[in-house]
PDB file of C-alpha atoms in Angstrom:
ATOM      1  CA  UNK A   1       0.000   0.000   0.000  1.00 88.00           C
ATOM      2  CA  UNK A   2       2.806   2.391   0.490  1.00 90.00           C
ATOM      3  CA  UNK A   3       3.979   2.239  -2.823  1.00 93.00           C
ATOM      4  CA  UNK A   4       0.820   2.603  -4.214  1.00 92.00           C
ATOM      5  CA  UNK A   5       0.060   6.228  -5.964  1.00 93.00           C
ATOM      6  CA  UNK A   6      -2.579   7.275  -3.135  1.00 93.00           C
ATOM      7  CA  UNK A   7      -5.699   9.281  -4.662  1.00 94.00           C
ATOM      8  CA  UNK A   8      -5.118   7.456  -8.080  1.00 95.00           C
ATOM      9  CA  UNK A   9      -7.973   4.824  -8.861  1.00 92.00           C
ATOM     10  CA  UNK A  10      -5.978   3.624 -11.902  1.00 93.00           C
ATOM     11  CA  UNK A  11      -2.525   2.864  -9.987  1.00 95.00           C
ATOM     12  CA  UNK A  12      -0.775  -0.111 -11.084  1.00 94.00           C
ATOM     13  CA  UNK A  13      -0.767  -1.694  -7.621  1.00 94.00           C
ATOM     14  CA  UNK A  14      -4.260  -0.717  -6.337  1.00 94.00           C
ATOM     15  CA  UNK A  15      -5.479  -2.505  -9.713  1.00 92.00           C
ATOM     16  CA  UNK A  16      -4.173  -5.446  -8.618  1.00 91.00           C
ATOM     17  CA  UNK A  17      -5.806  -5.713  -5.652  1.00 90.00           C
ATOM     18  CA  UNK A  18      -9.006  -3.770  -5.781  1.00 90.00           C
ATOM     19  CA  UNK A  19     -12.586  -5.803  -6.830  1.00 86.00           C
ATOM     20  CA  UNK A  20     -14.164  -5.272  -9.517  1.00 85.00           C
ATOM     21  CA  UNK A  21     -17.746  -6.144 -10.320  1.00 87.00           C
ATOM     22  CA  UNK A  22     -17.044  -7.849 -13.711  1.00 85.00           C
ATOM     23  CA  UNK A  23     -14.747  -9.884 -11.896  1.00 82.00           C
ATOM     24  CA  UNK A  24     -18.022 -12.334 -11.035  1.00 82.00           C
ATOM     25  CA  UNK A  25     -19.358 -11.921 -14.255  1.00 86.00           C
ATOM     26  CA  UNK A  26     -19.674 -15.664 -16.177  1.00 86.00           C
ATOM     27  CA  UNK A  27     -17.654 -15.789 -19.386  1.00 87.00           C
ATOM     28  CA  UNK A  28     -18.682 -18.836 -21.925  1.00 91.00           C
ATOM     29  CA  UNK A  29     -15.845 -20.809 -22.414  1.00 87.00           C
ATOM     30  CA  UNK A  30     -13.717 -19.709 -19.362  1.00 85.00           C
ATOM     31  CA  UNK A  31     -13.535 -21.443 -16.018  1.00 84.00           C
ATOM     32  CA  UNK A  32     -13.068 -21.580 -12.884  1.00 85.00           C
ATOM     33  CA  UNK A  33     -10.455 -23.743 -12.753  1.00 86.00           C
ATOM     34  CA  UNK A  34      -8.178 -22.130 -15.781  1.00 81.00           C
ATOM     35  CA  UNK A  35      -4.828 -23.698 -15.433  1.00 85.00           C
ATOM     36  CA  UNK A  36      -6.542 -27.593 -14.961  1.00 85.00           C
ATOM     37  CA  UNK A  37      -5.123 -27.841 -11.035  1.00 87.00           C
ATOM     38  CA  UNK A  38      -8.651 -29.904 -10.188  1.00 85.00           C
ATOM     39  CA  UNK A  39      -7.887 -32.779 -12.692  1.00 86.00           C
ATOM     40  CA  UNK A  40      -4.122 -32.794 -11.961  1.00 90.00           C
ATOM     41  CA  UNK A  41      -5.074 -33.799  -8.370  1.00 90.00           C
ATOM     42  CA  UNK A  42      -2.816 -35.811  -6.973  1.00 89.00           C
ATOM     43  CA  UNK A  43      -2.989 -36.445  -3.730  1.00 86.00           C
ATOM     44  CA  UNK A  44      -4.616 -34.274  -1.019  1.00 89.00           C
ATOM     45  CA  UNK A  45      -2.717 -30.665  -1.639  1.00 92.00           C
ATOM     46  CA  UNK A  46      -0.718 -32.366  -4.090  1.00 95.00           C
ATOM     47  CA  UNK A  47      -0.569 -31.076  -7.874  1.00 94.00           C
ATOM     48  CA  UNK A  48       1.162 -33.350 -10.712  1.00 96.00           C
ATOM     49  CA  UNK A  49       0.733 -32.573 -13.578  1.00 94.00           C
ATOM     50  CA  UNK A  50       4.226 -33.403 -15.162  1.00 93.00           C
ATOM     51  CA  UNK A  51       6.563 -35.936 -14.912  1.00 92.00           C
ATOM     52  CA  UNK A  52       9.651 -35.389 -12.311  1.00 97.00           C
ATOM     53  CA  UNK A  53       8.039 -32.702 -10.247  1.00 97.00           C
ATOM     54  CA  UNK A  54       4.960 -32.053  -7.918  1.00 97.00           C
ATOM     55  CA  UNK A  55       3.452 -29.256  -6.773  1.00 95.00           C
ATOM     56  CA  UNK A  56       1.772 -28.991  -2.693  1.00 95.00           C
ATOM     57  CA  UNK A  57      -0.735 -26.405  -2.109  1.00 93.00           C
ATOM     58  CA  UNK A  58       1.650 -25.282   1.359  1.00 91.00           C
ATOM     59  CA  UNK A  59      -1.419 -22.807   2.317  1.00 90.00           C
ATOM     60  CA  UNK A  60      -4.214 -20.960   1.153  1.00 88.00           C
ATOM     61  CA  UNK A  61      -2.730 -17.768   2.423  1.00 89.00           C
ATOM     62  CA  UNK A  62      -1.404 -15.275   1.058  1.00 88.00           C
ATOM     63  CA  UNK A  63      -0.309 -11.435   2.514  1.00 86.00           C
ATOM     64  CA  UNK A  64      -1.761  -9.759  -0.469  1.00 86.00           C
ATOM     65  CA  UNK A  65      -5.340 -11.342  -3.147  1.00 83.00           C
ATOM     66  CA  UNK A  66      -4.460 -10.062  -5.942  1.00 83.00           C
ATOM     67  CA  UNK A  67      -7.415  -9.993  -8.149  1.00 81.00           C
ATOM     68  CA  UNK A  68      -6.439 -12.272 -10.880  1.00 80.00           C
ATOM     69  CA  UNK A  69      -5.453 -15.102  -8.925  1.00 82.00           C
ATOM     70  CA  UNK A  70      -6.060 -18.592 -11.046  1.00 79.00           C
ATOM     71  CA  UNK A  71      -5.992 -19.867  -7.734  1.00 83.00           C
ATOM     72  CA  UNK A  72      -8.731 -17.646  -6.513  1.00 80.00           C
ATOM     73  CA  UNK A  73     -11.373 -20.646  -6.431  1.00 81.00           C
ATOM     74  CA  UNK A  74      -9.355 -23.376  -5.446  1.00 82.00           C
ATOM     75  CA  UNK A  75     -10.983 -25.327  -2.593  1.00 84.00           C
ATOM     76  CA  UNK A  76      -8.264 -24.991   0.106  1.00 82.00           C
ATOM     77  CA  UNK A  77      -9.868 -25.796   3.217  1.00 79.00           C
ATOM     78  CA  UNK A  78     -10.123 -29.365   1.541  1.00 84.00           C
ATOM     79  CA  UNK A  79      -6.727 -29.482  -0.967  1.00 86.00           C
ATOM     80  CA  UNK A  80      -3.577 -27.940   1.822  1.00 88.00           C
ATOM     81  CA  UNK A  81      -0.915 -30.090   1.811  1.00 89.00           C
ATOM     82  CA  UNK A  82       0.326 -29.155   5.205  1.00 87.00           C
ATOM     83  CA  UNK A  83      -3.208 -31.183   6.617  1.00 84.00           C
ATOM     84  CA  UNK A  84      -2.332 -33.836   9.062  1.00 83.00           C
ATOM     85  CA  UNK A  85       1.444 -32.500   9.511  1.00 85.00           C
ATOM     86  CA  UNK A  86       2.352 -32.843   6.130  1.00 92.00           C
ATOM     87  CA  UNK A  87       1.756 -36.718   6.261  1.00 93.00           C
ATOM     88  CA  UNK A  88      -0.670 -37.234   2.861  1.00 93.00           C
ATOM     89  CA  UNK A  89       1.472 -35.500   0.493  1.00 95.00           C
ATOM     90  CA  UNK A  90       4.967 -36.807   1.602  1.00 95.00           C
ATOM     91  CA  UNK A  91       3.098 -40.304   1.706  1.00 96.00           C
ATOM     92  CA  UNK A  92       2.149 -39.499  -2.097  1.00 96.00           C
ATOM     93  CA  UNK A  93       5.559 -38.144  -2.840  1.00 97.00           C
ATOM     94  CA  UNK A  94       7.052 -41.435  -1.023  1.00 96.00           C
ATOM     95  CA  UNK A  95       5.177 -43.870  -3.587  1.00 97.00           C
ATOM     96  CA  UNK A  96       6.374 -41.527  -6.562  1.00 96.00           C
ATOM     97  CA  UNK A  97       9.925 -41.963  -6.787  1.00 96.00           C
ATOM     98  CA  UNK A  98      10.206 -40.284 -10.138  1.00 97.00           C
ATOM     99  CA  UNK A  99       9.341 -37.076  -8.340  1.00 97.00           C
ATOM    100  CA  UNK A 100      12.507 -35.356  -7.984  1.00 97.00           C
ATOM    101  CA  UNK A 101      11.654 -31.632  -7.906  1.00 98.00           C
ATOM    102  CA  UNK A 102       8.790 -30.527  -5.092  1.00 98.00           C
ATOM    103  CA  UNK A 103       7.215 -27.276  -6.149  1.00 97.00           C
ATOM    104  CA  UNK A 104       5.958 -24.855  -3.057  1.00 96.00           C
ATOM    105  CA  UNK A 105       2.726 -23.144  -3.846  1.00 92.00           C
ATOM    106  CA  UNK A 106      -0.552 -22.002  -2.636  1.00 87.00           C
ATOM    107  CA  UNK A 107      -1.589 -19.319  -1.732  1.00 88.00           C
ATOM    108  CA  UNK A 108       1.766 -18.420  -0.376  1.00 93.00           C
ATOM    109  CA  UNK A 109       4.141 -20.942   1.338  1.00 94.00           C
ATOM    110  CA  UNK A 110       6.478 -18.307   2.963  1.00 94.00           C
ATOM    111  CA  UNK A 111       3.293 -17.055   4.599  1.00 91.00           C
ATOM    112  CA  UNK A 112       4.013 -20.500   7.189  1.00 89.00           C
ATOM    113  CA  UNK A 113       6.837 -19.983   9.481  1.00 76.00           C
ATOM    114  CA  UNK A 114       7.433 -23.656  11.650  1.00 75.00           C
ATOM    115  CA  UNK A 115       5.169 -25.313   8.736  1.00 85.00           C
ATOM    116  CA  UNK A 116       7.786 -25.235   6.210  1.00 91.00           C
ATOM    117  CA  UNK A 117      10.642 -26.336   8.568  1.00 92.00           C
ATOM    118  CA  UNK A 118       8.135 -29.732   9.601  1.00 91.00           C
ATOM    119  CA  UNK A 119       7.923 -30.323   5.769  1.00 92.00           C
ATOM    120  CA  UNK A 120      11.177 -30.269   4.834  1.00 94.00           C
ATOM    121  CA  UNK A 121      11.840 -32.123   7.413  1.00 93.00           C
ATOM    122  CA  UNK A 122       9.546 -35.153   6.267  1.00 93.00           C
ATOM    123  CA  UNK A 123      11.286 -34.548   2.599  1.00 95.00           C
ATOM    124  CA  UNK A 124      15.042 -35.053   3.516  1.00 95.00           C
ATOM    125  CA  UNK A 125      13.438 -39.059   4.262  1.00 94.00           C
ATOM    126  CA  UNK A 126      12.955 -39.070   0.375  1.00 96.00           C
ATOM    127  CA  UNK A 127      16.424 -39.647  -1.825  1.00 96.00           C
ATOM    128  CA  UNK A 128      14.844 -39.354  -4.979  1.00 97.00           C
ATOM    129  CA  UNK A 129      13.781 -35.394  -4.127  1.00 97.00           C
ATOM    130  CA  UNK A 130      17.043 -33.384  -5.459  1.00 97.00           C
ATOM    131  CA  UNK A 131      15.443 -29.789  -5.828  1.00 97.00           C
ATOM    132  CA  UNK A 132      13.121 -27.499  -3.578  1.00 97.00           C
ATOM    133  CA  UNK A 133      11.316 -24.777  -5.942  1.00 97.00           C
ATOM    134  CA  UNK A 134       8.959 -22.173  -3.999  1.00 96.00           C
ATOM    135  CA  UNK A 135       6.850 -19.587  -5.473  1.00 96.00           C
ATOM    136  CA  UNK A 136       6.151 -16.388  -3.627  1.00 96.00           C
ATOM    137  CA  UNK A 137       5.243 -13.736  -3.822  1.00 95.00           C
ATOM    138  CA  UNK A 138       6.074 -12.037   0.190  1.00 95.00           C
ATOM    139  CA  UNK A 139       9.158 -10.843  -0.861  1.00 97.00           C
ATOM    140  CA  UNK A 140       7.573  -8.329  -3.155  1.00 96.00           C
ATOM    141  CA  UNK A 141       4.733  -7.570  -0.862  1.00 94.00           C
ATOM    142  CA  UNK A 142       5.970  -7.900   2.502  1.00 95.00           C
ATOM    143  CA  UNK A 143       9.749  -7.536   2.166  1.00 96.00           C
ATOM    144  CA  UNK A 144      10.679  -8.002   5.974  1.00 95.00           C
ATOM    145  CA  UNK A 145       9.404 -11.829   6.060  1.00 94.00           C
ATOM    146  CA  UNK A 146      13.093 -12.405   4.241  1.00 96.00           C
ATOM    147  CA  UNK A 147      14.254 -12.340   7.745  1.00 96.00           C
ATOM    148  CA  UNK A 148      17.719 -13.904   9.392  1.00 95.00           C
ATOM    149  CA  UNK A 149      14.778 -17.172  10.144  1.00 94.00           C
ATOM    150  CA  UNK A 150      14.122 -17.599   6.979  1.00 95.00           C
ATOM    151  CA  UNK A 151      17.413 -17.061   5.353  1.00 96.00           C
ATOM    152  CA  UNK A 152      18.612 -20.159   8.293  1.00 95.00           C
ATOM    153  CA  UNK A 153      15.827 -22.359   7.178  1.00 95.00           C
ATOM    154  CA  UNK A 154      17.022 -22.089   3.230  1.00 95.00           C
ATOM    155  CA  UNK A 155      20.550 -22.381   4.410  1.00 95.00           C
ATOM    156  CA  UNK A 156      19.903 -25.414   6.107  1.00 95.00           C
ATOM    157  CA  UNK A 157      18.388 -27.477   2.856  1.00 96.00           C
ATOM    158  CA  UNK A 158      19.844 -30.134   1.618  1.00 96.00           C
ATOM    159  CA  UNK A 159      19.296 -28.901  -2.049  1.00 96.00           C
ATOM    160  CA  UNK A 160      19.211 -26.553  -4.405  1.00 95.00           C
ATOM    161  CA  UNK A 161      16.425 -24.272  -3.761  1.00 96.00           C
ATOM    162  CA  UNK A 162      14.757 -22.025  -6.834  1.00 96.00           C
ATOM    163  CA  UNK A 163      12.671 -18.829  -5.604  1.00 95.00           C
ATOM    164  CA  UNK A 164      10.183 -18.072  -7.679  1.00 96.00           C
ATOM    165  CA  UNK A 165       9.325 -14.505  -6.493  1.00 95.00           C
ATOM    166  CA  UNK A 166       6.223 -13.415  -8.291  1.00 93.00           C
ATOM    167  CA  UNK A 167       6.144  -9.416  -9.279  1.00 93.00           C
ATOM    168  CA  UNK A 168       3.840  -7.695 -11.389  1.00 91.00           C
ATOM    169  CA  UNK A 169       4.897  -4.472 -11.761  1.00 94.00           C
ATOM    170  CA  UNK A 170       8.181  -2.116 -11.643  1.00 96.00           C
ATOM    171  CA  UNK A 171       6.196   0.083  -9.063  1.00 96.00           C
ATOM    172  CA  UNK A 172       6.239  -2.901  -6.357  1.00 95.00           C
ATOM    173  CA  UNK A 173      10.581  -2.703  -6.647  1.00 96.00           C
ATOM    174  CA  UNK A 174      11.779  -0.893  -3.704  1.00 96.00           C
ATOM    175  CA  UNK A 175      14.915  -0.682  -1.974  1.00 97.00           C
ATOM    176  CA  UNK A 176      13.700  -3.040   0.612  1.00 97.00           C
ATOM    177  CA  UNK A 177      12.494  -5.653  -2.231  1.00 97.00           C
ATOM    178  CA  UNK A 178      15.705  -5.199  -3.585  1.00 98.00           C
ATOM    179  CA  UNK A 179      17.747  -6.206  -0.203  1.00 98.00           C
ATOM    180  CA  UNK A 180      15.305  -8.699   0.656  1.00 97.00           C
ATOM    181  CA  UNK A 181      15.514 -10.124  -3.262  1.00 97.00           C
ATOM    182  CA  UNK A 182      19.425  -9.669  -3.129  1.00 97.00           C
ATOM    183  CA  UNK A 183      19.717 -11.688   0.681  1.00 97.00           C
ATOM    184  CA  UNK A 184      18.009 -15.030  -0.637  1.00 96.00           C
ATOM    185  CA  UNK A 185      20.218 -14.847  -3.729  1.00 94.00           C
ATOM    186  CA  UNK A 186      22.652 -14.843  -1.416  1.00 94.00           C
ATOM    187  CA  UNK A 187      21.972 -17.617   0.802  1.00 91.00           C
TER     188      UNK A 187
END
């Protein structure tokens, strides 16, 4: 919100995040469910859709909704990997040993805190896993979550790990998205 041009209804940023009545307007041939997560179901919170790599739905929160979301419907009070401690997907992983790359997702899995260390903790049991990926999108939005916690718990992987930081916009850049951007590149 700070970046955001205040007094300006067409800002960049506030777009993003402010409804709009079309938004619940029905389109014929569009869907709810536009990138196919629903048949890709793999397990409970678990996405596969291609070979080698799975996706877990870590949480259905996220600091910031933006408006386009393709995510926006998904049914996570019934689909969150981290149900049960975690148990269901690394089960589902555990039977897949083709699955080498675990994709982070949600909602927004740097949103958890303890959640994330309990997970990878359940994943260092699997050999065949050899890369973490996790998409985000708090280091744009909330810049201060890339804290010296965080930056321990990547540290302390036992693989590579790929951020996927999710911006929109040059407006959302700051110098604090730059020094939290520049410390995970880091570690």
């Amino acid at each position: 919100v700070a970046r955001m041009r205040h007094g300006d209804p067409a800002d960049p940023l506030l777009r993003q995040v402010l409804p709009l009545d079309d938004e619940d307007r029905l389109v014929p041939g569009f869907s709810l469910d536009a990138v196919g997560d629903a048949a890709a179901k793999g397990g409970t919170g678990v996405i596969h859709k291609y070979d080698g790599r799975a996706l877990l739905i870590a949480t259905g929160s996220c600091a910031i909704h933006c408006r386009y979301c393709f995510r926006r419907h998904f049914p996570y009070a019934d689909e969150t990997a981290a149900t049960g401690g975690w148990a269901s997907a690394v089960d589902y992983l555990r039977a897949r040993p083709s699955v080498r790359e675990v994709i982070l997702s949600g909602g927004d899995p740097l949103s958890l805190s303890t959640k994330l260390a309990e997970l990878t903790e359940a994943l260092r049991d699997l050999p065949q896993v050899t890369r973490l990926r996790i998409h985000t999108r708090l280091p744009i939005v909330l810049p201060e979550r890339v804290d010296d916690a965080l930056l321990a718990w990547i540290g302390s992987l036992p693989w590579p790990v790929v951020m996927v930081v999710h911006a929109n916009h040059a407006n959302e850049i700051d110098a604090t998205v730059r020094e939290a951007c520049q410390a995970l590149r880091q570690r």
